[in-house]
Coordinates of C-alpha atoms in Angstrom, one line a residue:
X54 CA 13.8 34.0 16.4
X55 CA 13.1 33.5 20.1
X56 CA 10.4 36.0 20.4
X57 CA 8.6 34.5 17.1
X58 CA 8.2 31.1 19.5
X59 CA 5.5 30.1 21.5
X60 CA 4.8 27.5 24.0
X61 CA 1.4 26.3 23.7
X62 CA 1.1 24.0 27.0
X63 CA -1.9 21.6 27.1
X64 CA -2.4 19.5 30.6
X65 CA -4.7 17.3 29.2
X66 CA -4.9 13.3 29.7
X67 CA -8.4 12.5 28.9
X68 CA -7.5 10.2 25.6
X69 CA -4.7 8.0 27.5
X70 CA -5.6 4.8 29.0
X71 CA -3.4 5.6 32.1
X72 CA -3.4 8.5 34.1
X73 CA -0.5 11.1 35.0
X74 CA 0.0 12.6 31.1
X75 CA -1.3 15.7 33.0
X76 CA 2.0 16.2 35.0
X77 CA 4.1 16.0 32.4
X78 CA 5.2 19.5 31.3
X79 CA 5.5 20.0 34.7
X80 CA 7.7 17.3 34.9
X81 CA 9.9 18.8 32.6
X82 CA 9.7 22.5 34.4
X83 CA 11.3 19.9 37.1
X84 CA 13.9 18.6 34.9
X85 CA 15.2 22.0 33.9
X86 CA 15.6 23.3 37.1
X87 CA 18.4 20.4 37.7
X88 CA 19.8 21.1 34.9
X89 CA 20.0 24.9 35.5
X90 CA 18.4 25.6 32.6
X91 CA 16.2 29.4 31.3
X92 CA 14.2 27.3 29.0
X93 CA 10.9 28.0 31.0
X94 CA 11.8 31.8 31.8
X95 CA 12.8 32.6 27.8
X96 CA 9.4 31.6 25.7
X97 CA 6.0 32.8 26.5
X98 CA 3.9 29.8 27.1
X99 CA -0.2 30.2 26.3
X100 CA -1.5 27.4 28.7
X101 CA -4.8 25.5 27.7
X102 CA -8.0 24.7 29.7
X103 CA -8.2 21.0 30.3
X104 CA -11.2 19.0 30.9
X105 CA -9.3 16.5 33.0
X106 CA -12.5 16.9 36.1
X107 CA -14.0 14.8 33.7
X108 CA -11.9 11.6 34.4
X109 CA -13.7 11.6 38.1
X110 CA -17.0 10.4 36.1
X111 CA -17.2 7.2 34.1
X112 CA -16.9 7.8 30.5
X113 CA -20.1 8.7 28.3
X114 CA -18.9 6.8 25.1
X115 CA -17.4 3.0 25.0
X116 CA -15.8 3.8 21.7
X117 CA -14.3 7.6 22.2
X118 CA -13.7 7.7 26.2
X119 CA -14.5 11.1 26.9
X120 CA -15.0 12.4 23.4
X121 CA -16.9 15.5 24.7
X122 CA -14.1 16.6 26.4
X123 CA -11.6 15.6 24.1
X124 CA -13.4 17.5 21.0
X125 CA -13.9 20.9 23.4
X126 CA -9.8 20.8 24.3
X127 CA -9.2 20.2 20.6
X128 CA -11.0 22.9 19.5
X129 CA -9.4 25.2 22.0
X130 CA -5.9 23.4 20.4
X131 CA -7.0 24.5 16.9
X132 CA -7.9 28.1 18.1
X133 CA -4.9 28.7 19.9
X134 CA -2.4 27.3 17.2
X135 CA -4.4 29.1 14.3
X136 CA -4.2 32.3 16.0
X137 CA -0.1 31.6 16.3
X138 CA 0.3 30.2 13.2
X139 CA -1.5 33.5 11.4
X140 CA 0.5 36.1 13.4
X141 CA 3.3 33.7 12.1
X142 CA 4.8 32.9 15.1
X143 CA 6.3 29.1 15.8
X144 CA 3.9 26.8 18.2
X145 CA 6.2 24.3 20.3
X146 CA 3.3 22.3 21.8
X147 CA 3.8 20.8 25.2
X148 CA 1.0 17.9 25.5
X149 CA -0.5 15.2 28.0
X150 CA -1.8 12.5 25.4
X151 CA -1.3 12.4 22.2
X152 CA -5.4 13.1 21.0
X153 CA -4.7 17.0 21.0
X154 CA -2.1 16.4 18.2
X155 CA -5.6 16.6 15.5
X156 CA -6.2 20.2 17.5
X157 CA -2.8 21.0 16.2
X158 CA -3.3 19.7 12.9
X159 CA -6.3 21.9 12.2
X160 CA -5.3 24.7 13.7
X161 CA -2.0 24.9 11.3
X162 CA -4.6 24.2 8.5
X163 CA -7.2 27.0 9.7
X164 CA -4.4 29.6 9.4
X165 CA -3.2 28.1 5.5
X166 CA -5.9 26.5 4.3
X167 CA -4.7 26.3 0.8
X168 CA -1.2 24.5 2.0
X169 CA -0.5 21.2 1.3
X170 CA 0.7 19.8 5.0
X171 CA 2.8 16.9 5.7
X172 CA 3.3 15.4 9.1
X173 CA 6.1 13.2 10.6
X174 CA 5.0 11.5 13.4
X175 CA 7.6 9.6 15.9
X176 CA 5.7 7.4 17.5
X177 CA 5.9 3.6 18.9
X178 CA 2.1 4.0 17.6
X179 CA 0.4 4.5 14.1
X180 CA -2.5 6.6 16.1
X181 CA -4.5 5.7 13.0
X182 CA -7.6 3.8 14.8
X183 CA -11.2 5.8 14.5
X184 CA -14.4 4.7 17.2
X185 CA -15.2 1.8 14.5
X186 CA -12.1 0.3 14.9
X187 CA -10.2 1.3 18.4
X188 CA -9.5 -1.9 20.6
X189 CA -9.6 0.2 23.8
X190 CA -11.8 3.5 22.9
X191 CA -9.0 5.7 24.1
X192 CA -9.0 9.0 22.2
X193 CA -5.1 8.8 21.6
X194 CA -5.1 6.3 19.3
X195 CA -7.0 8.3 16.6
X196 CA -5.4 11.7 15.7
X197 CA -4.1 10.7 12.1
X198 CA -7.3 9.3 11.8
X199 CA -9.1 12.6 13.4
X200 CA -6.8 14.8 10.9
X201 CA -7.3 12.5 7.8
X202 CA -10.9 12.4 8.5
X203 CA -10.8 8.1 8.0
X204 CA -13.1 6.3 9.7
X205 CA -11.9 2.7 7.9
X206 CA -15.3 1.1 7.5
X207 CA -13.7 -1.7 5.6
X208 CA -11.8 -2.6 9.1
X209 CA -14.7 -2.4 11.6
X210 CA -15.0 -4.0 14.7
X211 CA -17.1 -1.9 17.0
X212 CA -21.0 -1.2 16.6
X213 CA -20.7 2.3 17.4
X214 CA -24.4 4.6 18.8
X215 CA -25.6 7.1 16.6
X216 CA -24.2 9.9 19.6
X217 CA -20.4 9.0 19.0
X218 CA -21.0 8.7 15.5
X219 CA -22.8 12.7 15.7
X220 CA -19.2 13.7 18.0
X221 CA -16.6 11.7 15.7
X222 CA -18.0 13.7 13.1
X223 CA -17.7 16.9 15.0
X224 CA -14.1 16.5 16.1
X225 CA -13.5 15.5 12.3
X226 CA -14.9 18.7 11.2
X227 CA -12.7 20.9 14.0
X228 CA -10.8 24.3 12.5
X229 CA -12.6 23.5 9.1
X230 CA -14.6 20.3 7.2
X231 CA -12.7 17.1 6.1
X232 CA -9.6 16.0 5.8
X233 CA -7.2 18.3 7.6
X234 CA -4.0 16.4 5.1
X235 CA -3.4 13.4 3.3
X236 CA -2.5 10.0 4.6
X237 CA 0.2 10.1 1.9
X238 CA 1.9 13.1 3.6
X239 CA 2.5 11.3 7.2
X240 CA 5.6 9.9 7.7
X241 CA 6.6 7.2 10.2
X242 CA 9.3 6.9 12.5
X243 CA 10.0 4.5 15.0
X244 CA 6.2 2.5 14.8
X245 CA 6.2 -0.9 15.9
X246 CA 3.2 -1.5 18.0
X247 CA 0.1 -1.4 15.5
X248 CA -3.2 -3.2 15.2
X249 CA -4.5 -4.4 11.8
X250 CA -6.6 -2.0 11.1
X251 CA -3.7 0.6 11.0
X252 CA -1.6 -1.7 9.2
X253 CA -4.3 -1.9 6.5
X254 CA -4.1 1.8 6.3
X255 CA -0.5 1.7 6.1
X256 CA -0.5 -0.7 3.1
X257 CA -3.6 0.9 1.6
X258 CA -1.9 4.7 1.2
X259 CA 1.7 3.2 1.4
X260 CA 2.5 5.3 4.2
X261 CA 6.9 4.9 4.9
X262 CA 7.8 3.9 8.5
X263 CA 11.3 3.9 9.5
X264 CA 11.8 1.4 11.6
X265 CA 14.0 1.4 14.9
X266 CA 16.3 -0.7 12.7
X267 CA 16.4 1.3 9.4
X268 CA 17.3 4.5 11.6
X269 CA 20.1 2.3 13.6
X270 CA 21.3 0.9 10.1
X271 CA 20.9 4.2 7.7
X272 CA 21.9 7.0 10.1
X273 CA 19.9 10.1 11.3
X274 CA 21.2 12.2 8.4
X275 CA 20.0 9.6 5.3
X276 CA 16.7 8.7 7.3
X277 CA 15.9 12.4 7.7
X278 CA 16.8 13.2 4.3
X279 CA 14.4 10.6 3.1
X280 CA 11.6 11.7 5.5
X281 CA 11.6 15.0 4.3
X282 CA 12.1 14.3 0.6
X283 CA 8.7 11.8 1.0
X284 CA 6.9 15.2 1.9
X285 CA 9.0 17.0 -0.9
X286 CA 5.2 18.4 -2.6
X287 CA 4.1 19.2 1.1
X288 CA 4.5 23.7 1.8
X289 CA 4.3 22.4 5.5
X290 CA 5.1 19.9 7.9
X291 CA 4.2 19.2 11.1
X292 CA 6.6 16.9 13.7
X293 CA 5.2 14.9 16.1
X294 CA 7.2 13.4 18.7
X295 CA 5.8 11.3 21.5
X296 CA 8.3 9.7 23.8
X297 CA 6.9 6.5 23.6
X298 CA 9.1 6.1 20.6
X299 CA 12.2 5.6 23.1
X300 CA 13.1 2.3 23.9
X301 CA 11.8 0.9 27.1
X302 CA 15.4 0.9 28.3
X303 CA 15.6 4.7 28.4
X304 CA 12.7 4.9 30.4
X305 CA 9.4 3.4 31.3
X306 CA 7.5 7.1 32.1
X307 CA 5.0 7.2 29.6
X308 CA 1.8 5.1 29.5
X309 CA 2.1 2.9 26.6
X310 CA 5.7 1.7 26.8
X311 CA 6.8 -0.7 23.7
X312 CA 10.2 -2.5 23.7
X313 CA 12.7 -1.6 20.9
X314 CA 12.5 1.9 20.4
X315 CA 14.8 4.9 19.4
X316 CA 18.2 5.7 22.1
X317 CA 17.8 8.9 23.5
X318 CA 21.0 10.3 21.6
X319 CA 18.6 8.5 18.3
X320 CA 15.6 10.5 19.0
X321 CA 17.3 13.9 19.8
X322 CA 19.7 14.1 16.2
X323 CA 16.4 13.3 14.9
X324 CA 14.4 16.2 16.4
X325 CA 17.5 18.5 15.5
X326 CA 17.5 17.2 12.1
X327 CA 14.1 17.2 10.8
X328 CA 13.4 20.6 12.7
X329 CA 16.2 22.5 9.9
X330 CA 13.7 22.1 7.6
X331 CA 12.6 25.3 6.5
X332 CA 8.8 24.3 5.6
X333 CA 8.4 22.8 9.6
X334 CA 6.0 25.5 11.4
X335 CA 5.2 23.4 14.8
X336 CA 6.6 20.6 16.4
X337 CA 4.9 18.7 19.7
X338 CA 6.1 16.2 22.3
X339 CA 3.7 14.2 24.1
X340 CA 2.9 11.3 26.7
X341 CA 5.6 12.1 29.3
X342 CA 4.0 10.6 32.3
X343 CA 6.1 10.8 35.5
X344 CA 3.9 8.9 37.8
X345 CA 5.0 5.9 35.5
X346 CA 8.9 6.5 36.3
X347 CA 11.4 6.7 38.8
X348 CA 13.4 9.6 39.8
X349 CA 12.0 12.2 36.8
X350 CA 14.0 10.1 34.3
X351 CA 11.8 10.3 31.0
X352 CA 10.9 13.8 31.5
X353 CA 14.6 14.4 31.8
X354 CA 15.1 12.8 28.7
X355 CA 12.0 14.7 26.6
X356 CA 14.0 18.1 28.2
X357 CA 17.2 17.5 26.8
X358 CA 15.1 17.1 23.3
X359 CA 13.0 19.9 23.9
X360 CA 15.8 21.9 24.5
X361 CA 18.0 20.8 22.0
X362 CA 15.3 21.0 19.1
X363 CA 14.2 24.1 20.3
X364 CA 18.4 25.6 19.8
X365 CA 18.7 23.9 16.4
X366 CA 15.3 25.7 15.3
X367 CA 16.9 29.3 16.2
X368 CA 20.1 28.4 14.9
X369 CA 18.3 27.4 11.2
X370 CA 15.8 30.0 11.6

């Protein structure tokens, strides 16, 4: 099983509102070293372009901050996945901000088009805003909405130009036209910090979110069991993890911190768990951002998980 992985690392932090995403798999090249660990020597990581040289420019777009960029690094996301997925090897994606997650998303539908894929996404944030409704215009707030292909009309706030209108609908069509899965397929775990435009979607498709709470009260074992049986029709799933769904107390190194998250020992059994799953084919961690933290702490933290999901996948291979 370890030569059928691969790390696809992608250093870019155009989408985040605050800066330092970029460092973060490097972060946790740091953090394994302390801990003595192989991790970095054992998989062969494919490494990205960014388009981070953009951030020294003011953005083109009020309502998709550096979209141009954003929509060339997720089509180089899509290619490289879809070229992984299709020699059937296992993308572990290493990730800045959380946008690239849609390059991800299409490029394990370019390689199966015809499978029905579910994604659980662990997350402080829904990431369900589009350029019509995005309170800040950063890019990674949008990738369920990116790989969904909604543009939630019925919740707009911004008056958006024709031009990011022309690029949403690029990055919408990236790896192949439309809707890349089903808002029904996407699971939630750990949300807590939405606007009401997500929540609308939420209710509208009656998309599950376990709550901090409901994982504390029901155990990893029953919440992952009912995650997975919610995606029961789904041939594939997709896990998305982005650190942010700690708990500030674990660490403040990412750039959108929200009070009341997962534990670390929470968020790890859950990664372990879900990942058994036969039907998973990728699983991503995003937003570590060290500038954010003191002494390396969250990127320790995302290490232990990556390294820990990354045994229980060989072990259930």
């Amino acid at each position: 099983m370890m030569r059928k992985i691969r790390l696809v690392e992608v250093r870019s932090e155009l989408a985040a509102g605050t800066r330092g995403a970029s460092l973060g798999i490097d972060a946790m090249k740091v953090a394994s070293l302390s801990k003595h660990s192989d991790f970095f020597l054992r998989f062969q990581p494919i490494r990205v372009k960014n388009e981070n040289e953009l951030l020294f420019q003011e953005p083109k777009f009020k309502n998709a901050k550096y979209g141009e960029g954003v929509y060339t690094v997720l089509k180089r996301v899509c290619d490289a996945v879809s070229d992984l997925r299709s020699e059937g090897l296992f993308p572990i994606v290493l990730a800045g901000d959380h946008s690239t997650a849609a390059g991800t998303i299409a490029g394990i539908k370019k390689a199966d088009p015809d499978k029905r894929l579910g994604a659980i996404w662990i997350d402080a944030h829904a990431d369900f805003h589009s350029p019509y409704t995005t309170p800040s215009g950063n890019m990674h707030g949008m990738p369920l909405a990116m790989a969904t292909a909604i543009d939630n009309i019925e919740c707009e706030q911004n008056d958006i130009e024709e031009e990011t209108e022309a690029l949403w609908e690029r990055i919408k069509s990236i790896g192949m036209r439309g809707p890349k899965m089903k808002p029904e397929d996407v699971v939630f775990i750990g949300v807590r910090d939405t606007e009401s435009p997500e929540d609308y979607l939420m209710e509208k498709y009656g998309i599950k979110n376990f709550t901090t709470a409901e994982v504390t009260e029901k155990g990893i074992q029953q919440v992952s069991k009912e995650a997975l049986e919610i995606l029961k029709d789904c041939d594939q799933i997709y896990i998305s993890f982005d650190v942010d769904s700690l708990d500030t107390s674990v660490s403040m190194g990412t750039g959108t911190p929200v009070p009341e998250g997962l534990s670390k020992e929470q968020a790890l059994e859950l990664n372990i768990e879900l990942i058994k799953d036969k039907r998973v084919c990728c699983w991503e961690i995003v937003e570590v951002n060290p500038t954010l933290d003191t002494e390396n702490r969250m990127a320790n933290n995302a290490f232990e998980i990556l390294e820990a999901t990354t045994a229980s996948l060989i072990q259930n291979f």
